[in-house]
Structure formats: C-alpha cells, structure tokens
Amino acid sequence: MSDERTELALELRRHLAWQESDGTRVLLKEPGAQKGPAAQKGPAVQKEPAPVHPEPVPSAAEGRSRGTKVEAPSVLVPGETLDEVRRELGDCKRCKLCEGRKQIVFGSGNPRAELVFVGEGPGEEEDKQGIPFVGAAGQLLTKMIEAMKFSRDTVYICNVVKCRPPGNRNPEPDEIRACEPFLRAQLRVIKPKVIVALGKFAAQTLLREDTPITRLRGQWRQYEGIDLMPTFHPAYLLRSPDEKKKAWMDLQEVMKRLGKSA
Ligand code: URA
C-alpha cells in the first residue's frame, strides 16, 4: 500500500473509532459494511444568554434543544478525494432543496488549501453559475480574501448546503442534516490549517452548538483538530457595514495563524 493509501486507511479507521465512540451513525459506501450504534445526544452544556446584536435569522441549530450538542453525521468515502466526494453526492435528492435548484454548488478553489471558507448556501447567482460566493456577498468575500493576502485560487470555498434554498431563505435543519456529511467529507479531504466559518449557519453547524454568532465570532475554536475562526457572514456585513471592523479583526487573527503579516 502506498504511504498516501496507508494514511487514508488510518484516517478512516481513526474517524470510525471517533464516530462510534460518540454514537454517531456511520454511512459506509462499501456494500455490507457495518453501521455504528444508534445516534445519541451528547452532554448538555450551559445555556447562553440572548445575543446583544443577533443576526436577524433563526438558529441553525433550530429543532435541537438550546445549548445541546448533537451528533455529527458523516459520509465516508474510502480513499477520499474531492472528486470522489462529489461523485458520492451525485445528482443529490437527499432533501427538498433539489426541487428548486438549477445546479449543485459543491465548492471551488484549491483542494490542498491551508485555508477554507465555509458559508451558508448558494444564492441566485451561485445557483446559476455553479460556483460559491459569486454574487454580491461573494464579491465582498473575494475582497476579504485578497485583503488577507490570499486569492480565491489558493483557498477553498464551500457552503453548508450545496443547493440554493428557494428565495434565499435560511437552510432548514433537515436540509443541513442531509448536506452536512458532505461538508465534513470535504474538510476531511482538504485538511486545511484553518477554517473560517462565515456566519451562524457555518459556525453552529461545524461546532454543533447554537451559541449566537455574535458570541462565537473572534474566538478560536477547534473543528476535528483544525483551528476554526467564526466570523460574520459577508451578506450580513453588506447589511451592517459597521461590523466590518470586527470581521477584519477576526481575519487578521487568521492571517497571523497562517504566518501572513497583518
Ligand atoms: N452566501 C453563501 O453563504 N454562500 C454563497 O455561496 C453565496 C452567498
């Protein structure tokens, strides 16, 4: 077995062990593969007070009890590459978003990126072009990336849900649940040094908690051993330009962590 295959096999085994230890259901591609034990809820954590300046959207963790961590669903594609994860996603009909989409917006950029940006879900322009963050919010994100001395080609950009929610409404919990395994698989393949979670849906989904983004932003967190910085979503920054200063502070932290002088 090549070093890369050995490493992937080890990674797969570590991931399985981790999933089974917290009771997460495992979806395996191989026929006849064993499933993990039934999903269980994790321990309750302290309730959060109401945010001071909440983004005007409901919690991504809606449907979970507040302050409760929920299991992380996963899809495992042995010998994973981004192409294989995309193939596994296929012509996805796992949730109702398939009905209104023009196309799936999987992700774009460098598959070996050290920096990954995760947004919420495609809007109208992204749905037309099949590329994440190409509308108005995307133009702001591109500026943010360039201000950080990166380019769109050197980072990777994707979303929590890969299909446009009709009328740009928020993604619903069942839609996030259906799509999340593919986001997790993307991150497992890319193994970036830093993830920037753009807005509450990305931050709350990856961290599996419903703390408001106003409290999460600017604080380093860990996602599967990867440094994660939650910050405001560019669409929110377009509506609330005064908050750009805070977002820039968060991005400067990311630059420092990646050895870019701020
Ligand atoms: N907003 C997102 O969260 N993602 C996109 O791709 C575009 C806008």
PDB file of C-alpha atoms and ligand atoms in Angstrom:
ATOM      1  CA  MET A   1       0.000   0.000   0.000  1.00  0.00           C
ATOM      2  CA  SER A   2       1.361   3.490  -0.826  1.00  0.00           C
ATOM      3  CA  ASP A   3       2.056   5.910   2.028  1.00  0.00           C
ATOM      4  CA  GLU A   4      -0.902   8.011   0.968  1.00  0.00           C
ATOM      5  CA  ARG A   5      -3.250   4.993   0.951  1.00  0.00           C
ATOM      6  CA  THR A   6      -1.929   3.837   4.336  1.00  0.00           C
ATOM      7  CA  GLU A   7      -2.508   7.319   5.705  1.00  0.00           C
ATOM      8  CA  LEU A   8      -6.048   7.381   4.262  1.00  0.00           C
ATOM      9  CA  ALA A   9      -6.811   3.952   5.705  1.00  0.00           C
ATOM     10  CA  LEU A  10      -5.548   5.120   9.110  1.00  0.00           C
ATOM     11  CA  GLU A  11      -7.572   8.298   8.815  1.00  0.00           C
ATOM     12  CA  LEU A  12     -10.658   6.255   8.005  1.00  0.00           C
ATOM     13  CA  ARG A  13     -10.084   3.967  10.981  1.00  0.00           C
ATOM     14  CA  ARG A  14      -9.486   6.930  13.334  1.00  0.00           C
ATOM     15  CA  HIS A  15     -12.647   8.553  12.038  1.00  0.00           C
ATOM     16  CA  LEU A  16     -14.706   5.396  12.502  1.00  0.00           C
ATOM     17  CA  ALA A  17     -13.399   4.955  16.032  1.00  0.00           C
ATOM     18  CA  TRP A  18     -14.217   8.574  16.814  1.00  0.00           C
ATOM     19  CA  GLN A  19     -17.701   8.293  15.379  1.00  0.00           C
ATOM     20  CA  GLU A  20     -18.518   5.079  17.170  1.00  0.00           C
ATOM     21  CA  SER A  21     -17.193   6.488  20.439  1.00  0.00           C
ATOM     22  CA  ASP A  22     -19.766   9.285  20.372  1.00  0.00           C
ATOM     23  CA  GLY A  23     -22.533   7.111  18.990  1.00  0.00           C
ATOM     24  CA  THR A  24     -22.739   8.704  15.546  1.00  0.00           C
ATOM     25  CA  ARG A  25     -24.368   6.685  12.764  1.00  0.00           C
ATOM     26  CA  VAL A  26     -21.825   5.784  10.095  1.00  0.00           C
ATOM     27  CA  LEU A  27     -22.732   5.654   6.417  1.00  0.00           C
ATOM     28  CA  LEU A  28     -20.328   3.485   4.520  1.00  0.00           C
ATOM     29  CA  LYS A  29     -20.076   3.196   0.798  1.00  0.00           C
ATOM     30  CA  GLU A  30     -18.968  -0.434   0.725  1.00  0.00           C
ATOM     31  CA  PRO A  31     -21.845  -2.905   0.498  1.00  0.00           C
ATOM     32  CA  GLY A  32     -22.316  -4.952   3.624  1.00  0.00           C
ATOM     33  CA  ALA A  33     -20.297  -2.594   5.814  1.00  0.00           C
ATOM     34  CA  GLN A  34     -21.284  -2.474   9.469  1.00  0.00           C
ATOM     35  CA  LYS A  35     -23.128   0.504  10.817  1.00  0.00           C
ATOM     36  CA  GLY A  36     -22.257   2.219  14.079  1.00  0.00           C
ATOM     37  CA  PRO A  37     -24.601   2.232  17.052  1.00  0.00           C
ATOM     38  CA  ALA A  38     -27.747   4.354  17.033  1.00  0.00           C
ATOM     39  CA  ALA A  39     -27.202   8.093  17.369  1.00  0.00           C
ATOM     40  CA  GLN A  40     -27.278   9.565  20.865  1.00  0.00           C
ATOM     41  CA  LYS A  41     -27.212  13.067  22.155  1.00  0.00           C
ATOM     42  CA  GLY A  42     -24.059  14.411  23.774  1.00  0.00           C
ATOM     43  CA  PRO A  43     -23.889  16.103  27.154  1.00  0.00           C
ATOM     44  CA  ALA A  44     -25.845  19.289  27.756  1.00  0.00           C
ATOM     45  CA  VAL A  45     -23.791  22.474  28.077  1.00  0.00           C
ATOM     46  CA  GLN A  46     -24.634  25.752  29.762  1.00  0.00           C
ATOM     47  CA  LYS A  47     -27.351  27.905  28.270  1.00  0.00           C
ATOM     48  CA  GLU A  48     -26.268  31.118  26.550  1.00  0.00           C
ATOM     49  CA  PRO A  49     -27.835  34.476  27.293  1.00  0.00           C
ATOM     50  CA  ALA A  50     -29.561  36.252  24.426  1.00  0.00           C
ATOM     51  CA  PRO A  51     -27.149  37.899  21.957  1.00  0.00           C
ATOM     52  CA  VAL A  52     -26.667  41.653  22.109  1.00  0.00           C
ATOM     53  CA  HIS A  53     -26.757  42.132  18.319  1.00  0.00           C
ATOM     54  CA  PRO A  54     -28.170  38.930  16.872  1.00  0.00           C
ATOM     55  CA  GLU A  55     -28.136  38.399  13.149  1.00  0.00           C
ATOM     56  CA  PRO A  56     -31.794  38.570  12.174  1.00  0.00           C
ATOM     57  CA  VAL A  57     -32.148  34.893  11.359  1.00  0.00           C
ATOM     58  CA  PRO A  58     -33.215  31.869  13.399  1.00  0.00           C
ATOM     59  CA  SER A  59     -30.675  29.471  14.858  1.00  0.00           C
ATOM     60  CA  ALA A  60     -29.016  26.914  12.592  1.00  0.00           C
ATOM     61  CA  ALA A  61     -29.500  24.531  15.460  1.00  0.00           C
ATOM     62  CA  GLU A  62     -33.257  25.098  15.432  1.00  0.00           C
ATOM     63  CA  GLY A  63     -35.001  21.874  16.306  1.00  0.00           C
ATOM     64  CA  ARG A  64     -32.294  20.944  18.810  1.00  0.00           C
ATOM     65  CA  SER A  65     -32.738  21.870  22.408  1.00  0.00           C
ATOM     66  CA  ARG A  66     -30.804  25.038  23.089  1.00  0.00           C
ATOM     67  CA  GLY A  67     -27.254  24.581  24.291  1.00  0.00           C
ATOM     68  CA  THR A  68     -27.250  20.872  23.463  1.00  0.00           C
ATOM     69  CA  LYS A  69     -24.588  19.286  21.287  1.00  0.00           C
ATOM     70  CA  VAL A  70     -25.920  16.879  18.687  1.00  0.00           C
ATOM     71  CA  GLU A  71     -24.110  14.092  16.869  1.00  0.00           C
ATOM     72  CA  ALA A  72     -22.182  14.806  13.667  1.00  0.00           C
ATOM     73  CA  PRO A  73     -23.485  12.765  10.728  1.00  0.00           C
ATOM     74  CA  SER A  74     -20.915  11.649   8.233  1.00  0.00           C
ATOM     75  CA  VAL A  75     -20.441  10.033   4.885  1.00  0.00           C
ATOM     76  CA  LEU A  76     -17.279   8.036   4.444  1.00  0.00           C
ATOM     77  CA  VAL A  77     -15.848   7.515   1.010  1.00  0.00           C
ATOM     78  CA  PRO A  78     -12.845   5.200   1.225  1.00  0.00           C
ATOM     79  CA  GLY A  79      -9.747   6.611  -0.492  1.00  0.00           C
ATOM     80  CA  GLU A  80     -11.412  10.000  -0.486  1.00  0.00           C
ATOM     81  CA  THR A  81     -10.634  12.788  -2.882  1.00  0.00           C
ATOM     82  CA  LEU A  82     -12.819  15.805  -3.522  1.00  0.00           C
ATOM     83  CA  ASP A  83     -13.828  14.256  -6.855  1.00  0.00           C
ATOM     84  CA  GLU A  84     -14.935  11.107  -5.060  1.00  0.00           C
ATOM     85  CA  VAL A  85     -16.889  13.104  -2.502  1.00  0.00           C
ATOM     86  CA  ARG A  86     -18.554  14.960  -5.389  1.00  0.00           C
ATOM     87  CA  ARG A  87     -19.315  11.651  -7.102  1.00  0.00           C
ATOM     88  CA  GLU A  88     -20.826  10.305  -3.883  1.00  0.00           C
ATOM     89  CA  LEU A  89     -23.064  13.399  -3.707  1.00  0.00           C
ATOM     90  CA  GLY A  90     -24.216  12.602  -7.252  1.00  0.00           C
ATOM     91  CA  ASP A  91     -27.430  14.147  -8.526  1.00  0.00           C
ATOM     92  CA  CYS A  92     -28.448  14.596  -4.909  1.00  0.00           C
ATOM     93  CA  LYS A  93     -32.107  14.202  -3.947  1.00  0.00           C
ATOM     94  CA  ARG A  94     -31.481  13.794  -0.221  1.00  0.00           C
ATOM     95  CA  CYS A  95     -33.554  16.857   0.675  1.00  0.00           C
ATOM     96  CA  LYS A  96     -36.212  19.112  -0.797  1.00  0.00           C
ATOM     97  CA  LEU A  97     -33.706  21.732  -1.980  1.00  0.00           C
ATOM     98  CA  CYS A  98     -33.137  19.561  -5.063  1.00  0.00           C
ATOM     99  CA  GLU A  99     -36.588  20.574  -6.323  1.00  0.00           C
ATOM    100  CA  GLY A 100     -35.789  24.246  -6.876  1.00  0.00           C
ATOM    101  CA  ARG A 101     -32.086  24.238  -7.674  1.00  0.00           C
ATOM    102  CA  LYS A 102     -30.587  24.788 -11.119  1.00  0.00           C
ATOM    103  CA  GLN A 103     -27.412  23.013 -10.099  1.00  0.00           C
ATOM    104  CA  ILE A 104     -25.428  21.758  -7.127  1.00  0.00           C
ATOM    105  CA  VAL A 105     -22.781  24.219  -5.895  1.00  0.00           C
ATOM    106  CA  PHE A 106     -20.169  21.855  -4.465  1.00  0.00           C
ATOM    107  CA  GLY A 107     -17.226  24.162  -3.777  1.00  0.00           C
ATOM    108  CA  SER A 108     -14.324  25.786  -5.569  1.00  0.00           C
ATOM    109  CA  GLY A 109     -10.649  26.507  -5.111  1.00  0.00           C
ATOM    110  CA  ASN A 110      -7.515  24.666  -4.105  1.00  0.00           C
ATOM    111  CA  PRO A 111      -8.143  21.081  -2.928  1.00  0.00           C
ATOM    112  CA  ARG A 112      -4.945  21.370  -0.852  1.00  0.00           C
ATOM    113  CA  ALA A 113      -5.799  24.761   0.603  1.00  0.00           C
ATOM    114  CA  GLU A 114      -4.487  25.669   4.040  1.00  0.00           C
ATOM    115  CA  LEU A 115      -7.469  27.994   4.431  1.00  0.00           C
ATOM    116  CA  VAL A 116     -11.122  27.061   3.841  1.00  0.00           C
ATOM    117  CA  PHE A 117     -14.107  29.409   3.990  1.00  0.00           C
ATOM    118  CA  VAL A 118     -17.480  27.852   4.756  1.00  0.00           C
ATOM    119  CA  GLY A 119     -20.642  29.827   4.030  1.00  0.00           C
ATOM    120  CA  GLU A 120     -24.316  29.093   4.347  1.00  0.00           C
ATOM    121  CA  GLY A 121     -25.730  28.111   0.969  1.00  0.00           C
ATOM    122  CA  PRO A 122     -25.827  29.246  -2.658  1.00  0.00           C
ATOM    123  CA  GLY A 123     -27.859  32.270  -3.688  1.00  0.00           C
ATOM    124  CA  GLU A 124     -29.357  33.021  -7.080  1.00  0.00           C
ATOM    125  CA  GLU A 125     -26.097  33.822  -8.860  1.00  0.00           C
ATOM    126  CA  GLU A 126     -24.274  30.841  -7.356  1.00  0.00           C
ATOM    127  CA  ASP A 127     -27.159  28.582  -8.433  1.00  0.00           C
ATOM    128  CA  LYS A 128     -26.824  29.936 -11.988  1.00  0.00           C
ATOM    129  CA  GLN A 129     -23.046  29.661 -12.180  1.00  0.00           C
ATOM    130  CA  GLY A 130     -22.444  26.578 -10.020  1.00  0.00           C
ATOM    131  CA  ILE A 131     -19.708  28.435  -8.110  1.00  0.00           C
ATOM    132  CA  PRO A 132     -19.943  29.531  -4.460  1.00  0.00           C
ATOM    133  CA  PHE A 133     -19.835  33.185  -3.469  1.00  0.00           C
ATOM    134  CA  VAL A 134     -20.051  34.894  -6.859  1.00  0.00           C
ATOM    135  CA  GLY A 135     -22.976  37.252  -6.093  1.00  0.00           C
ATOM    136  CA  ALA A 136     -22.843  40.470  -4.059  1.00  0.00           C
ATOM    137  CA  ALA A 137     -21.759  38.736  -0.841  1.00  0.00           C
ATOM    138  CA  GLY A 138     -19.237  36.786  -2.881  1.00  0.00           C
ATOM    139  CA  GLN A 139     -17.682  39.943  -4.219  1.00  0.00           C
ATOM    140  CA  LEU A 140     -17.196  41.146  -0.671  1.00  0.00           C
ATOM    141  CA  LEU A 141     -15.753  37.757   0.317  1.00  0.00           C
ATOM    142  CA  THR A 142     -13.302  37.964  -2.594  1.00  0.00           C
ATOM    143  CA  LYS A 143     -12.149  41.370  -1.306  1.00  0.00           C
ATOM    144  CA  MET A 144     -11.781  39.955   2.207  1.00  0.00           C
ATOM    145  CA  ILE A 145      -9.688  37.056   0.889  1.00  0.00           C
ATOM    146  CA  GLU A 146      -7.471  39.400  -1.098  1.00  0.00           C
ATOM    147  CA  ALA A 147      -7.079  41.750   1.874  1.00  0.00           C
ATOM    148  CA  MET A 148      -5.754  38.693   3.714  1.00  0.00           C
ATOM    149  CA  LYS A 149      -3.069  38.309   1.018  1.00  0.00           C
ATOM    150  CA  PHE A 150      -4.656  35.181  -0.428  1.00  0.00           C
ATOM    151  CA  SER A 151      -6.572  34.686  -3.657  1.00  0.00           C
ATOM    152  CA  ARG A 152      -9.697  32.678  -4.421  1.00  0.00           C
ATOM    153  CA  ASP A 153      -7.493  30.140  -6.219  1.00  0.00           C
ATOM    154  CA  THR A 154      -5.280  29.470  -3.224  1.00  0.00           C
ATOM    155  CA  VAL A 155      -8.107  28.948  -0.713  1.00  0.00           C
ATOM    156  CA  TYR A 156     -11.142  26.661  -0.866  1.00  0.00           C
ATOM    157  CA  ILE A 157     -14.704  27.972  -0.614  1.00  0.00           C
ATOM    158  CA  CYS A 158     -17.837  25.955   0.045  1.00  0.00           C
ATOM    159  CA  ASN A 159     -21.141  26.051   1.884  1.00  0.00           C
ATOM    160  CA  VAL A 160     -23.091  24.125   4.490  1.00  0.00           C
ATOM    161  CA  VAL A 161     -25.845  23.343   1.969  1.00  0.00           C
ATOM    162  CA  LYS A 162     -24.945  22.775  -1.648  1.00  0.00           C
ATOM    163  CA  CYS A 163     -28.290  23.762  -3.209  1.00  0.00           C
ATOM    164  CA  ARG A 164     -29.993  27.119  -3.212  1.00  0.00           C
ATOM    165  CA  PRO A 165     -32.788  27.499  -0.670  1.00  0.00           C
ATOM    166  CA  PRO A 166     -35.788  28.960  -2.554  1.00  0.00           C
ATOM    167  CA  GLY A 167     -35.943  32.768  -2.398  1.00  0.00           C
ATOM    168  CA  ASN A 168     -32.660  32.717  -0.465  1.00  0.00           C
ATOM    169  CA  ARG A 169     -34.424  31.655   2.710  1.00  0.00           C
ATOM    170  CA  ASN A 170     -32.349  30.149   5.501  1.00  0.00           C
ATOM    171  CA  PRO A 171     -31.489  26.475   5.178  1.00  0.00           C
ATOM    172  CA  GLU A 172     -33.759  24.321   7.337  1.00  0.00           C
ATOM    173  CA  PRO A 173     -32.493  21.798   9.901  1.00  0.00           C
ATOM    174  CA  ASP A 174     -33.399  18.741   7.771  1.00  0.00           C
ATOM    175  CA  GLU A 175     -31.583  20.281   4.785  1.00  0.00           C
ATOM    176  CA  ILE A 176     -28.487  20.985   6.869  1.00  0.00           C
ATOM    177  CA  ARG A 177     -28.596  17.447   8.248  1.00  0.00           C
ATOM    178  CA  ALA A 178     -28.775  15.962   4.753  1.00  0.00           C
ATOM    179  CA  CYS A 179     -25.874  18.025   3.417  1.00  0.00           C
ATOM    180  CA  GLU A 180     -23.566  18.209   6.415  1.00  0.00           C
ATOM    181  CA  PRO A 181     -21.875  14.835   5.817  1.00  0.00           C
ATOM    182  CA  PHE A 182     -20.567  16.151   2.514  1.00  0.00           C
ATOM    183  CA  LEU A 183     -19.179  19.310   4.082  1.00  0.00           C
ATOM    184  CA  ARG A 184     -17.446  17.183   6.699  1.00  0.00           C
ATOM    185  CA  ALA A 185     -16.053  14.922   3.982  1.00  0.00           C
ATOM    186  CA  GLN A 186     -14.743  17.947   2.052  1.00  0.00           C
ATOM    187  CA  LEU A 187     -12.944  19.201   5.138  1.00  0.00           C
ATOM    188  CA  ARG A 188     -11.579  15.745   5.904  1.00  0.00           C
ATOM    189  CA  VAL A 189     -10.079  15.537   2.424  1.00  0.00           C
ATOM    190  CA  ILE A 190      -8.661  19.067   2.312  1.00  0.00           C
ATOM    191  CA  LYS A 191      -7.363  19.042   5.895  1.00  0.00           C
ATOM    192  CA  PRO A 192      -6.805  22.803   5.997  1.00  0.00           C
ATOM    193  CA  LYS A 193      -4.828  24.518   8.744  1.00  0.00           C
ATOM    194  CA  VAL A 194      -7.641  26.996   9.350  1.00  0.00           C
ATOM    195  CA  ILE A 195     -11.383  27.088   8.655  1.00  0.00           C
ATOM    196  CA  VAL A 196     -13.213  30.404   8.601  1.00  0.00           C
ATOM    197  CA  ALA A 197     -16.887  29.820   9.388  1.00  0.00           C
ATOM    198  CA  LEU A 198     -18.870  32.604   7.748  1.00  0.00           C
ATOM    199  CA  GLY A 199     -21.977  33.348   9.787  1.00  0.00           C
ATOM    200  CA  LYS A 200     -24.079  31.426  12.201  1.00  0.00           C
ATOM    201  CA  PHE A 201     -25.081  28.522   9.958  1.00  0.00           C
ATOM    202  CA  ALA A 202     -21.487  27.565   9.197  1.00  0.00           C
ATOM    203  CA  ALA A 203     -20.247  28.176  12.744  1.00  0.00           C
ATOM    204  CA  GLN A 204     -23.143  26.477  14.510  1.00  0.00           C
ATOM    205  CA  THR A 205     -23.177  23.515  12.128  1.00  0.00           C
ATOM    206  CA  LEU A 206     -19.440  22.840  12.365  1.00  0.00           C
ATOM    207  CA  LEU A 207     -19.255  23.425  16.103  1.00  0.00           C
ATOM    208  CA  ARG A 208     -22.525  21.583  16.711  1.00  0.00           C
ATOM    209  CA  GLU A 209     -23.812  24.178  19.105  1.00  0.00           C
ATOM    210  CA  ASP A 210     -26.269  27.035  18.931  1.00  0.00           C
ATOM    211  CA  THR A 211     -24.266  29.820  20.543  1.00  0.00           C
ATOM    212  CA  PRO A 212     -25.089  33.059  18.687  1.00  0.00           C
ATOM    213  CA  ILE A 213     -22.546  34.187  16.105  1.00  0.00           C
ATOM    214  CA  THR A 214     -22.162  37.474  17.969  1.00  0.00           C
ATOM    215  CA  ARG A 215     -20.625  35.463  20.812  1.00  0.00           C
ATOM    216  CA  LEU A 216     -18.757  32.942  18.694  1.00  0.00           C
ATOM    217  CA  ARG A 217     -17.018  35.372  16.380  1.00  0.00           C
ATOM    218  CA  GLY A 218     -13.430  36.311  17.019  1.00  0.00           C
ATOM    219  CA  GLN A 219     -12.762  33.311  19.287  1.00  0.00           C
ATOM    220  CA  TRP A 220     -10.536  30.474  18.095  1.00  0.00           C
ATOM    221  CA  ARG A 221     -12.283  27.119  18.222  1.00  0.00           C
ATOM    222  CA  GLN A 222     -11.424  23.611  17.091  1.00  0.00           C
ATOM    223  CA  TYR A 223     -13.162  21.519  14.455  1.00  0.00           C
ATOM    224  CA  GLU A 224     -11.813  17.956  14.330  1.00  0.00           C
ATOM    225  CA  GLY A 225      -8.379  19.232  15.407  1.00  0.00           C
ATOM    226  CA  ILE A 226      -8.417  22.114  12.917  1.00  0.00           C
ATOM    227  CA  ASP A 227      -8.350  25.741  14.058  1.00  0.00           C
ATOM    228  CA  LEU A 228     -11.684  27.357  13.303  1.00  0.00           C
ATOM    229  CA  MET A 229     -12.427  31.069  13.381  1.00  0.00           C
ATOM    230  CA  PRO A 230     -16.108  32.053  13.344  1.00  0.00           C
ATOM    231  CA  THR A 231     -16.862  35.462  11.873  1.00  0.00           C
ATOM    232  CA  PHE A 232     -19.743  37.369  10.357  1.00  0.00           C
ATOM    233  CA  HIS A 233     -21.184  36.337   7.000  1.00  0.00           C
ATOM    234  CA  PRO A 234     -20.371  38.790   4.161  1.00  0.00           C
ATOM    235  CA  ALA A 235     -24.100  39.172   3.406  1.00  0.00           C
ATOM    236  CA  TYR A 236     -24.572  40.372   6.983  1.00  0.00           C
ATOM    237  CA  LEU A 237     -21.610  42.748   6.560  1.00  0.00           C
ATOM    238  CA  LEU A 238     -23.274  44.214   3.471  1.00  0.00           C
ATOM    239  CA  ARG A 239     -26.335  44.963   5.608  1.00  0.00           C
ATOM    240  CA  SER A 240     -24.325  46.107   8.638  1.00  0.00           C
ATOM    241  CA  PRO A 241     -21.120  47.700   7.332  1.00  0.00           C
ATOM    242  CA  ASP A 242     -20.180  48.934  10.824  1.00  0.00           C
ATOM    243  CA  GLU A 243     -19.493  45.302  11.740  1.00  0.00           C
ATOM    244  CA  LYS A 244     -16.750  45.029   9.104  1.00  0.00           C
ATOM    245  CA  LYS A 245     -14.174  46.222  11.649  1.00  0.00           C
ATOM    246  CA  LYS A 246     -14.875  43.207  13.851  1.00  0.00           C
ATOM    247  CA  ALA A 247     -14.766  40.828  10.895  1.00  0.00           C
ATOM    248  CA  TRP A 248     -11.428  42.303   9.835  1.00  0.00           C
ATOM    249  CA  MET A 249     -10.050  41.757  13.343  1.00  0.00           C
ATOM    250  CA  ASP A 250     -11.102  38.099  13.067  1.00  0.00           C
ATOM    251  CA  LEU A 251      -9.458  37.737   9.664  1.00  0.00           C
ATOM    252  CA  GLN A 252      -6.255  39.336  10.940  1.00  0.00           C
ATOM    253  CA  GLU A 253      -6.118  36.614  13.616  1.00  0.00           C
ATOM    254  CA  VAL A 254      -6.362  34.060  10.817  1.00  0.00           C
ATOM    255  CA  MET A 255      -3.570  35.786   8.886  1.00  0.00           C
ATOM    256  CA  LYS A 256      -1.332  35.673  11.960  1.00  0.00           C
ATOM    257  CA  ARG A 257      -2.030  31.983  12.461  1.00  0.00           C
ATOM    258  CA  LEU A 258      -1.092  31.310   8.843  1.00  0.00           C
ATOM    259  CA  GLY A 259       2.090  33.348   9.047  1.00  0.00           C
ATOM    260  CA  LYS A 260       0.855  36.289   6.988  1.00  0.00           C
ATOM    261  CA  SER A 261       1.736  39.652   8.446  1.00  0.00           C
ATOM    262  CA  ALA A 262      -1.464  41.555   9.146  1.00  0.00           C
TER     263      ALA A 262
HETATM  264  N1  URA B   1     -23.916  33.124   0.590  1.00  0.00           N
HETATM  265  C1  URA B   1     -23.392  31.940   0.970  1.00  0.00           C
HETATM  266  O1  URA B   1     -23.426  31.596   2.139  1.00  0.00           O
HETATM  267  N2  URA B   1     -22.837  31.175   0.071  1.00  0.00           N
HETATM  268  C2  URA B   1     -22.755  31.510  -1.216  1.00  0.00           C
HETATM  269  O2  URA B   1     -22.217  30.729  -1.995  1.00  0.00           O
HETATM  270  C3  URA B   1     -23.284  32.754  -1.593  1.00  0.00           C
HETATM  271  C4  URA B   1     -23.861  33.543  -0.672  1.00  0.00           C
END
